[in-house]
Tab-separated table of C-alpha atoms in Angstrom:
chain	number	residue	atom	x	y	z
A	1	MET	CA	9.278	11.579	60.964
A	2	GLY	CA	6.123	11.603	62.907
A	3	GLY	CA	3.836	9.302	64.607
A	4	HIS	CA	2.902	6.159	63.148
A	5	MET	CA	-0.751	6.121	62.150
A	6	THR	CA	-3.396	3.413	63.602
A	7	THR	CA	-6.220	2.409	61.487
A	8	THR	CA	-9.017	1.600	64.115
A	9	GLY	CA	-11.975	3.522	63.511
A	10	ILE	CA	-10.699	5.464	60.599
A	11	THR	CA	-13.600	4.920	58.553
A	12	ASP	CA	-16.075	5.146	61.622
A	13	THR	CA	-18.732	7.626	60.315
A	14	GLY	CA	-20.472	7.171	63.229
A	15	LYS	CA	-18.025	9.110	65.342
A	16	ARG	CA	-17.691	12.092	62.507
A	17	SER	CA	-17.541	15.363	63.876
A	18	LYS	CA	-21.129	16.976	63.951
A	19	LEU	CA	-19.490	20.502	64.379
A	20	ASP	CA	-17.978	20.070	60.879
A	21	ALA	CA	-21.353	19.308	59.245
A	22	PHE	CA	-22.810	22.264	61.309
A	23	GLY	CA	-19.856	24.552	60.574
A	24	ALA	CA	-20.429	23.583	56.526
A	25	PHE	CA	-24.234	23.858	56.844
A	26	LEU	CA	-24.190	27.576	58.421
A	27	GLY	CA	-21.523	28.468	55.633
A	28	SER	CA	-23.900	27.372	53.065
A	29	ILE	CA	-26.579	29.591	54.404
A	30	VAL	CA	-24.502	32.685	55.019
A	31	TYR	CA	-23.169	32.313	51.357
A	32	ARG	CA	-26.165	30.736	49.716
A	33	ARG	CA	-25.798	33.235	46.802
A	34	ARG	CA	-22.023	33.004	46.249
A	35	LYS	CA	-21.607	29.578	45.549
A	36	LEU	CA	-18.311	27.906	44.851
A	37	PHE	CA	-17.750	27.664	40.710
A	38	ASN	CA	-21.124	29.046	40.209
A	39	ARG	CA	-20.079	31.434	37.323
A	40	SER	CA	-17.556	29.119	35.688
A	41	LEU	CA	-15.881	25.841	35.243
A	42	GLU	CA	-13.434	26.527	32.496
A	43	SER	CA	-10.185	26.134	33.806
A	44	PRO	CA	-6.617	24.469	33.131
A	45	PRO	CA	-5.878	21.455	35.033
A	46	LEU	CA	-3.568	21.867	38.241
A	47	ARG	CA	-1.006	19.250	36.610
A	48	GLU	CA	-0.512	21.944	33.664
A	49	ALA	CA	-1.475	25.369	35.667
A	50	VAL	CA	1.266	24.399	38.891
A	51	PRO	CA	4.536	23.745	36.933
A	52	ALA	CA	3.803	26.374	34.422
A	53	THR	CA	2.957	29.535	36.743
A	54	LYS	CA	5.952	31.627	37.437
A	55	LEU	CA	6.833	34.571	39.582
A	56	GLU	CA	9.939	36.247	41.144
A	57	VAL	CA	11.143	36.332	44.587
A	58	ASP	CA	13.863	39.230	45.405
A	59	SER	CA	13.962	40.503	48.819
A	60	LEU	CA	14.193	38.569	52.082
A	61	ASP	CA	13.697	41.830	54.190
A	62	PRO	CA	11.873	40.903	57.590
A	63	GLY	CA	8.918	42.612	59.303
A	64	ARG	CA	7.110	44.061	56.025
A	65	TRP	CA	5.094	42.217	53.487
A	66	HIS	CA	6.461	41.302	49.849
A	67	GLU	CA	3.859	41.325	47.103
A	68	VAL	CA	4.577	39.183	44.200
A	69	LYS	CA	2.665	38.611	40.604
A	70	SER	CA	2.660	35.681	39.126
A	71	ALA	CA	1.668	34.581	35.531
A	72	GLY	CA	0.612	31.456	34.071
A	73	PRO	CA	-2.041	29.064	32.281
A	74	ALA	CA	-4.905	30.036	34.626
A	75	GLY	CA	-3.858	34.178	34.468
A	76	GLU	CA	-2.495	36.450	36.642
A	77	PHE	CA	-2.771	36.562	40.113
A	78	THR	CA	-1.310	38.446	43.436
A	79	ALA	CA	0.053	36.918	46.370
A	80	ALA	CA	2.568	38.024	49.203
A	81	TYR	CA	4.989	36.666	51.871
A	82	LEU	CA	6.482	37.988	55.249
A	83	VAL	CA	9.895	37.278	56.554
A	84	HIS	CA	8.178	37.032	59.803
A	85	ARG	CA	11.585	36.285	61.579
A	86	TRP	CA	15.068	36.044	60.470
A	87	VAL	CA	17.856	35.021	62.741
A	88	GLY	CA	20.609	34.734	59.607
A	89	PRO	CA	21.191	33.297	55.960
A	90	ASP	CA	22.868	30.318	57.206
A	91	ARG	CA	20.225	28.898	59.464
A	92	PRO	CA	17.492	26.845	58.438
A	93	SER	CA	13.962	28.364	57.261
A	94	LEU	CA	10.339	27.424	57.990
A	95	ILE	CA	7.814	28.273	55.401
A	96	TYR	CA	4.263	28.257	56.391
A	97	ILE	CA	1.322	28.387	54.139
A	98	HIS	CA	-2.191	29.224	55.832
A	99	GLY	CA	-5.485	27.649	55.703
A	100	SER	CA	-8.285	28.820	53.516
A	101	GLY	CA	-9.887	32.158	54.298
A	102	GLU	CA	-7.691	32.747	57.258
A	103	HIS	CA	-6.691	36.570	57.683
A	104	PRO	CA	-2.583	36.142	57.692
A	105	ARG	CA	-1.766	39.746	57.657
A	106	ASP	CA	-4.037	40.268	60.967
A	107	PHE	CA	-2.075	39.359	63.875
A	108	SER	CA	-4.620	40.176	66.790
A	109	ARG	CA	-5.679	37.733	68.986
A	110	SER	CA	-9.182	37.480	67.525
A	111	ALA	CA	-7.763	37.044	63.854
A	112	ASP	CA	-8.025	33.754	62.173
A	113	ASN	CA	-4.123	32.934	61.673
A	114	SER	CA	-3.003	29.578	62.495
A	115	PHE	CA	0.319	30.839	61.842
A	116	ARG	CA	0.355	33.368	64.671
A	117	ARG	CA	-1.118	30.963	67.187
A	118	ILE	CA	1.337	28.066	66.180
A	119	THR	CA	4.477	30.328	66.630
A	120	GLU	CA	3.378	32.821	69.257
A	121	LYS	CA	4.593	30.730	72.046
A	122	GLN	CA	6.762	27.616	72.435
A	123	PHE	CA	8.274	28.187	68.889
A	124	ASP	CA	11.541	29.797	69.656
A	125	VAL	CA	13.353	27.759	66.836
A	126	ASP	CA	16.841	28.755	65.619
A	127	ALA	CA	15.484	29.080	62.356
A	128	ASN	CA	13.852	31.773	59.908
A	129	LEU	CA	9.917	32.070	59.667
A	130	VAL	CA	8.239	32.828	56.243
A	131	LEU	CA	4.752	33.254	56.019
A	132	ILE	CA	2.986	33.139	52.657
A	133	MET	CA	-0.380	34.788	52.097
A	134	ALA	CA	-2.489	33.009	48.701
A	135	PRO	CA	-4.218	34.794	46.324
A	136	PHE	CA	-7.591	36.261	47.472
A	137	HIS	CA	-6.938	36.262	51.298
A	138	GLU	CA	-5.987	39.906	51.634
A	139	THR	CA	-9.424	41.196	52.273
A	140	THR	CA	-12.527	39.510	53.481
A	141	GLN	CA	-13.812	36.284	53.601
A	142	GLY	CA	-16.693	37.073	51.234
A	143	ALA	CA	-14.250	38.615	48.859
A	144	TYR	CA	-12.448	35.039	48.840
A	145	ILE	CA	-15.546	33.052	48.403
A	146	ASP	CA	-16.968	35.379	45.602
A	147	ALA	CA	-13.728	34.979	43.782
A	148	LEU	CA	-13.967	31.268	43.724
A	149	GLY	CA	-17.055	31.271	41.596
A	150	ASP	CA	-14.649	30.767	38.949
A	151	LEU	CA	-12.780	27.054	39.191
A	152	ARG	CA	-9.918	28.951	37.376
A	153	ASN	CA	-9.357	31.320	40.194
A	154	TYR	CA	-9.226	28.231	42.727
A	155	VAL	CA	-6.441	26.735	40.271
A	156	GLY	CA	-4.582	30.083	39.946
A	157	MET	CA	-4.677	30.294	43.717
A	158	LEU	CA	-3.016	27.033	44.203
A	159	ALA	CA	-0.516	27.220	41.613
A	160	THR	CA	0.437	30.804	42.709
A	161	ALA	CA	1.047	29.606	45.876
A	162	ALA	CA	3.086	26.760	44.972
A	163	SER	CA	4.983	28.760	42.930
A	164	LEU	CA	5.791	31.134	45.593
A	165	VAL	CA	6.950	28.308	47.969
A	166	ASP	CA	9.347	26.816	45.180
A	167	SER	CA	10.846	30.320	44.553
A	168	LEU	CA	11.111	31.064	48.154
A	169	ALA	CA	12.735	27.638	49.010
A	170	LYS	CA	15.503	28.740	45.981
A	171	ARG	CA	15.754	32.222	47.249
A	172	LEU	CA	16.615	31.088	50.724
A	173	ARG	CA	19.143	28.407	49.521
A	174	ASP	CA	20.850	31.111	47.720
A	175	ALA	CA	21.156	32.854	50.926
A	176	GLY	CA	22.629	30.287	52.549
A	177	ALA	CA	20.199	28.076	54.289
A	178	PRO	CA	21.390	24.878	54.745
A	179	ALA	CA	17.741	23.346	54.950
A	180	VAL	CA	14.295	24.686	53.952
A	181	PHE	CA	11.158	23.045	55.675
A	182	GLY	CA	7.496	23.619	54.408
A	183	ALA	CA	4.566	23.496	56.790
A	184	GLY	CA	0.592	24.339	56.265
A	185	PHE	CA	-2.599	23.871	57.267
A	186	SER	CA	-5.677	22.824	54.898
A	187	LEU	CA	-5.304	25.201	51.822
A	188	GLY	CA	-1.432	25.301	52.642
A	189	ALA	CA	-1.548	21.381	52.789
A	190	TRP	CA	-2.935	21.338	49.349
A	191	VAL	CA	-0.141	23.664	48.332
A	192	LEU	CA	2.473	21.773	49.916
A	193	ASN	CA	1.433	18.657	48.482
A	194	LEU	CA	1.132	20.381	45.002
A	195	HIS	CA	4.837	21.348	45.121
A	196	ARG	CA	5.994	18.137	46.153
A	197	ALA	CA	4.314	16.412	43.236
A	198	PHE	CA	5.129	19.009	40.589
A	199	TYR	CA	8.470	20.637	41.802
A	200	SER	CA	9.749	17.897	44.047
A	201	THR	CA	12.865	19.648	44.994
A	202	GLY	CA	13.575	22.688	47.145
A	203	ILE	CA	11.955	21.394	50.434
A	204	ASP	CA	13.815	18.995	52.681
A	205	ARG	CA	10.697	18.318	54.799
A	206	TYR	CA	7.065	18.550	53.871
A	207	VAL	CA	4.534	18.806	56.812
A	208	PRO	CA	0.985	19.079	55.244
A	209	ILE	CA	-1.646	19.133	57.916
A	210	CYS	CA	-5.527	18.376	57.000
A	211	ALA	CA	-5.083	17.888	53.122
A	212	GLY	CA	-4.284	14.966	50.502
A	213	THR	CA	-4.290	14.928	46.720
A	214	LYS	CA	-7.895	14.648	45.719
A	215	PRO	CA	-9.214	18.361	46.172
A	216	ASP	CA	-12.126	17.414	44.106
A	217	ARG	CA	-13.709	15.013	46.863
A	218	ILE	CA	-13.905	17.968	49.211
A	219	PHE	CA	-16.442	19.987	46.640
A	220	VAL	CA	-18.214	16.723	45.689
A	221	ASP	CA	-18.846	14.181	48.394
A	222	SER	CA	-17.877	16.070	51.840
A	223	VAL	CA	-20.254	18.197	53.903
A	224	TYR	CA	-18.494	21.133	52.264
A	225	LYS	CA	-20.416	20.381	48.957
A	226	GLY	CA	-23.453	22.578	50.100
A	227	MET	CA	-21.030	25.793	49.647
A	228	VAL	CA	-20.695	24.307	46.123
A	229	ALA	CA	-22.806	25.178	42.943
A	230	PRO	CA	-25.108	22.287	42.202
A	231	ALA	CA	-24.072	22.483	38.402
A	232	ALA	CA	-20.440	22.024	39.446
A	233	ARG	CA	-21.348	18.980	42.159
A	234	ALA	CA	-23.331	17.212	39.023
A	235	GLN	CA	-19.577	17.495	37.049
A	236	HIS	CA	-17.356	15.260	39.405
A	237	GLU	CA	-15.403	13.782	36.304
A	238	HIS	CA	-14.634	17.234	35.105
A	239	LEU	CA	-13.549	18.386	38.628
A	240	LYS	CA	-11.350	15.318	38.799
A	241	GLU	CA	-9.661	15.844	35.693
A	242	ILE	CA	-8.611	19.402	36.730
A	243	LEU	CA	-7.831	18.935	40.302
A	244	ASP	CA	-6.735	15.507	41.194
A	245	PHE	CA	-3.087	15.213	41.251
A	246	GLU	CA	-2.847	11.743	43.233
A	247	SER	CA	-0.569	9.960	40.493
A	248	GLU	CA	1.888	12.895	40.158
A	249	PHE	CA	2.108	12.995	44.117
A	250	THR	CA	2.391	9.192	44.866
A	251	ALA	CA	5.121	8.933	41.592
A	252	ASN	CA	7.456	10.859	44.226
A	253	LYS	CA	8.874	8.263	46.429
A	254	THR	CA	11.262	10.371	48.290
A	255	ASP	CA	10.841	10.058	52.016
A	256	ASP	CA	10.426	13.690	52.756
A	257	CYS	CA	6.703	13.937	53.639
A	258	SER	CA	5.112	13.981	57.134
A	259	PRO	CA	1.349	14.553	57.174
A	260	MET	CA	-1.172	15.001	59.530
A	261	LEU	CA	-4.715	13.979	59.431
A	262	PHE	CA	-7.728	14.633	61.648
A	263	ARG	CA	-9.828	10.965	62.138
A	264	TYR	CA	-12.893	12.292	62.642
A	265	ASP	CA	-12.800	15.002	59.683
A	266	ASN	CA	-15.937	15.624	57.643
A	267	LEU	CA	-14.241	17.717	55.109
A	268	VAL	CA	-11.170	15.938	54.370
A	269	ASP	CA	-12.079	12.588	54.902
A	270	ILE	CA	-9.374	10.398	56.042
A	271	GLY	CA	-10.551	7.330	54.051
A	272	VAL	CA	-10.417	9.239	50.901
A	273	HIS	CA	-7.246	10.929	51.517
A	274	LEU	CA	-5.260	8.465	53.619
A	275	PRO	CA	-4.258	6.329	50.553
A	276	SER	CA	-1.918	8.900	48.746
A	277	TYR	CA	0.166	8.659	51.953
A	278	SER	CA	0.729	5.093	51.562
A	279	GLY	CA	4.118	4.100	53.151
A	280	MET	CA	4.763	7.396	54.977
A	281	GLN	CA	4.307	7.783	58.715
A	282	VAL	CA	1.010	9.772	59.287
A	283	GLU	CA	0.119	11.540	62.240
A	284	VAL	CA	-3.506	10.865	62.868
A	285	ILE	CA	-5.312	12.828	65.786
A	286	ASP	CA	-8.757	12.180	67.055
A	287	LYS	CA	-10.458	15.130	65.909
A	288	GLY	CA	-12.835	16.467	63.393
A	289	HIS	CA	-12.059	19.405	61.175
A	290	PHE	CA	-12.882	22.556	63.054
A	291	ALA	CA	-12.269	20.962	66.330
A	292	GLY	CA	-8.826	19.907	64.781
A	293	GLN	CA	-8.246	23.544	63.667
A	294	GLN	CA	-8.037	24.449	67.532
A	295	ALA	CA	-5.603	21.874	68.202
A	296	ILE	CA	-2.452	24.174	68.093
A	297	ALA	CA	-0.343	22.560	70.481
A	298	GLU	CA	-0.964	19.017	68.375
A	299	MET	CA	0.245	20.778	65.295
A	300	ARG	CA	3.167	22.661	66.827
A	301	ALA	CA	4.311	19.724	68.238
A	302	HIS	CA	3.783	17.691	65.133
A	303	ILE	CA	5.795	20.553	62.797
A	304	LEU	CA	8.696	20.694	65.424
A	305	ARG	CA	8.958	16.934	65.440
A	306	ALA	CA	8.782	16.280	61.859
A	307	THR	CA	11.393	19.133	60.967
A	308	GLY	CA	13.792	18.159	64.082
A	309	LEU	CA	13.575	21.799	65.096
A	310	SER	CA	13.579	22.516	68.881
A	311	ALA	CA	11.620	25.183	70.560
A	312	GLY	CA	11.341	27.164	73.646
A	313	THR	CA	9.031	29.905	74.875
A	314	PRO	CA	9.939	33.389	73.382
A	315	SER	CA	11.245	35.928	75.692
């Protein structure tokens, strides 16, 4: 599943995206008074929070958002899901999780909504499409950044979204789905990898785009570190203890994951995150993080190829 990765130039920092560096710098200026983890570094680790976070999914009614409440070691959180397209209980289902700071509820042309952009054309698949909205994504980017002043909220957000993936997968299978796939970009890809690491069943094929298993490295030594409180950056070992889940992910030897990474990504450094995918076929495209975010055709093709779903253009 997916294309074979090539290794030439993977760690060539001379070709790193300047757009990534500029985007991260701009963000650090705009949110200079709201640094990530500036209020508290107290949090249960992901390895504890993810499997212990619980929520319930009842309805699969299409066309409206369903709000869910989670409870777990990191606290209580609110997320939501939308059954965007329903073709039948006996058809395959694709669960999609958006990227960090996106606006999944907004389907307007100007909105930052990767799900809309991927599925709005050439995605007329014979499958049910379900979109997850992670906690803190129902309002503004500023409110989202402010919520992440506490490390506990970041952990709870990931744990809640992973639990929602699991509950939806079970609900869809109970309804008769012969297969359930998961795809996600950035934040959504971290969520999928967490589900694979700590739940390991329920999803037939994971398609994580632009993530790995070491989210702590994003906050400590990528260009994104300017968004993080200096006191938090100085405690890398603490962040690693809370956020790293490489060992749990790599312990799962099932052939069920088709990752995509961006060769010149300055946030999700391919040299850091590629080893987690040892033995897997990894699709690598020659983009940086922000340019890759616009590579909708490539992401769409990768999802379709990895899941085996065929697509046309919706009428």
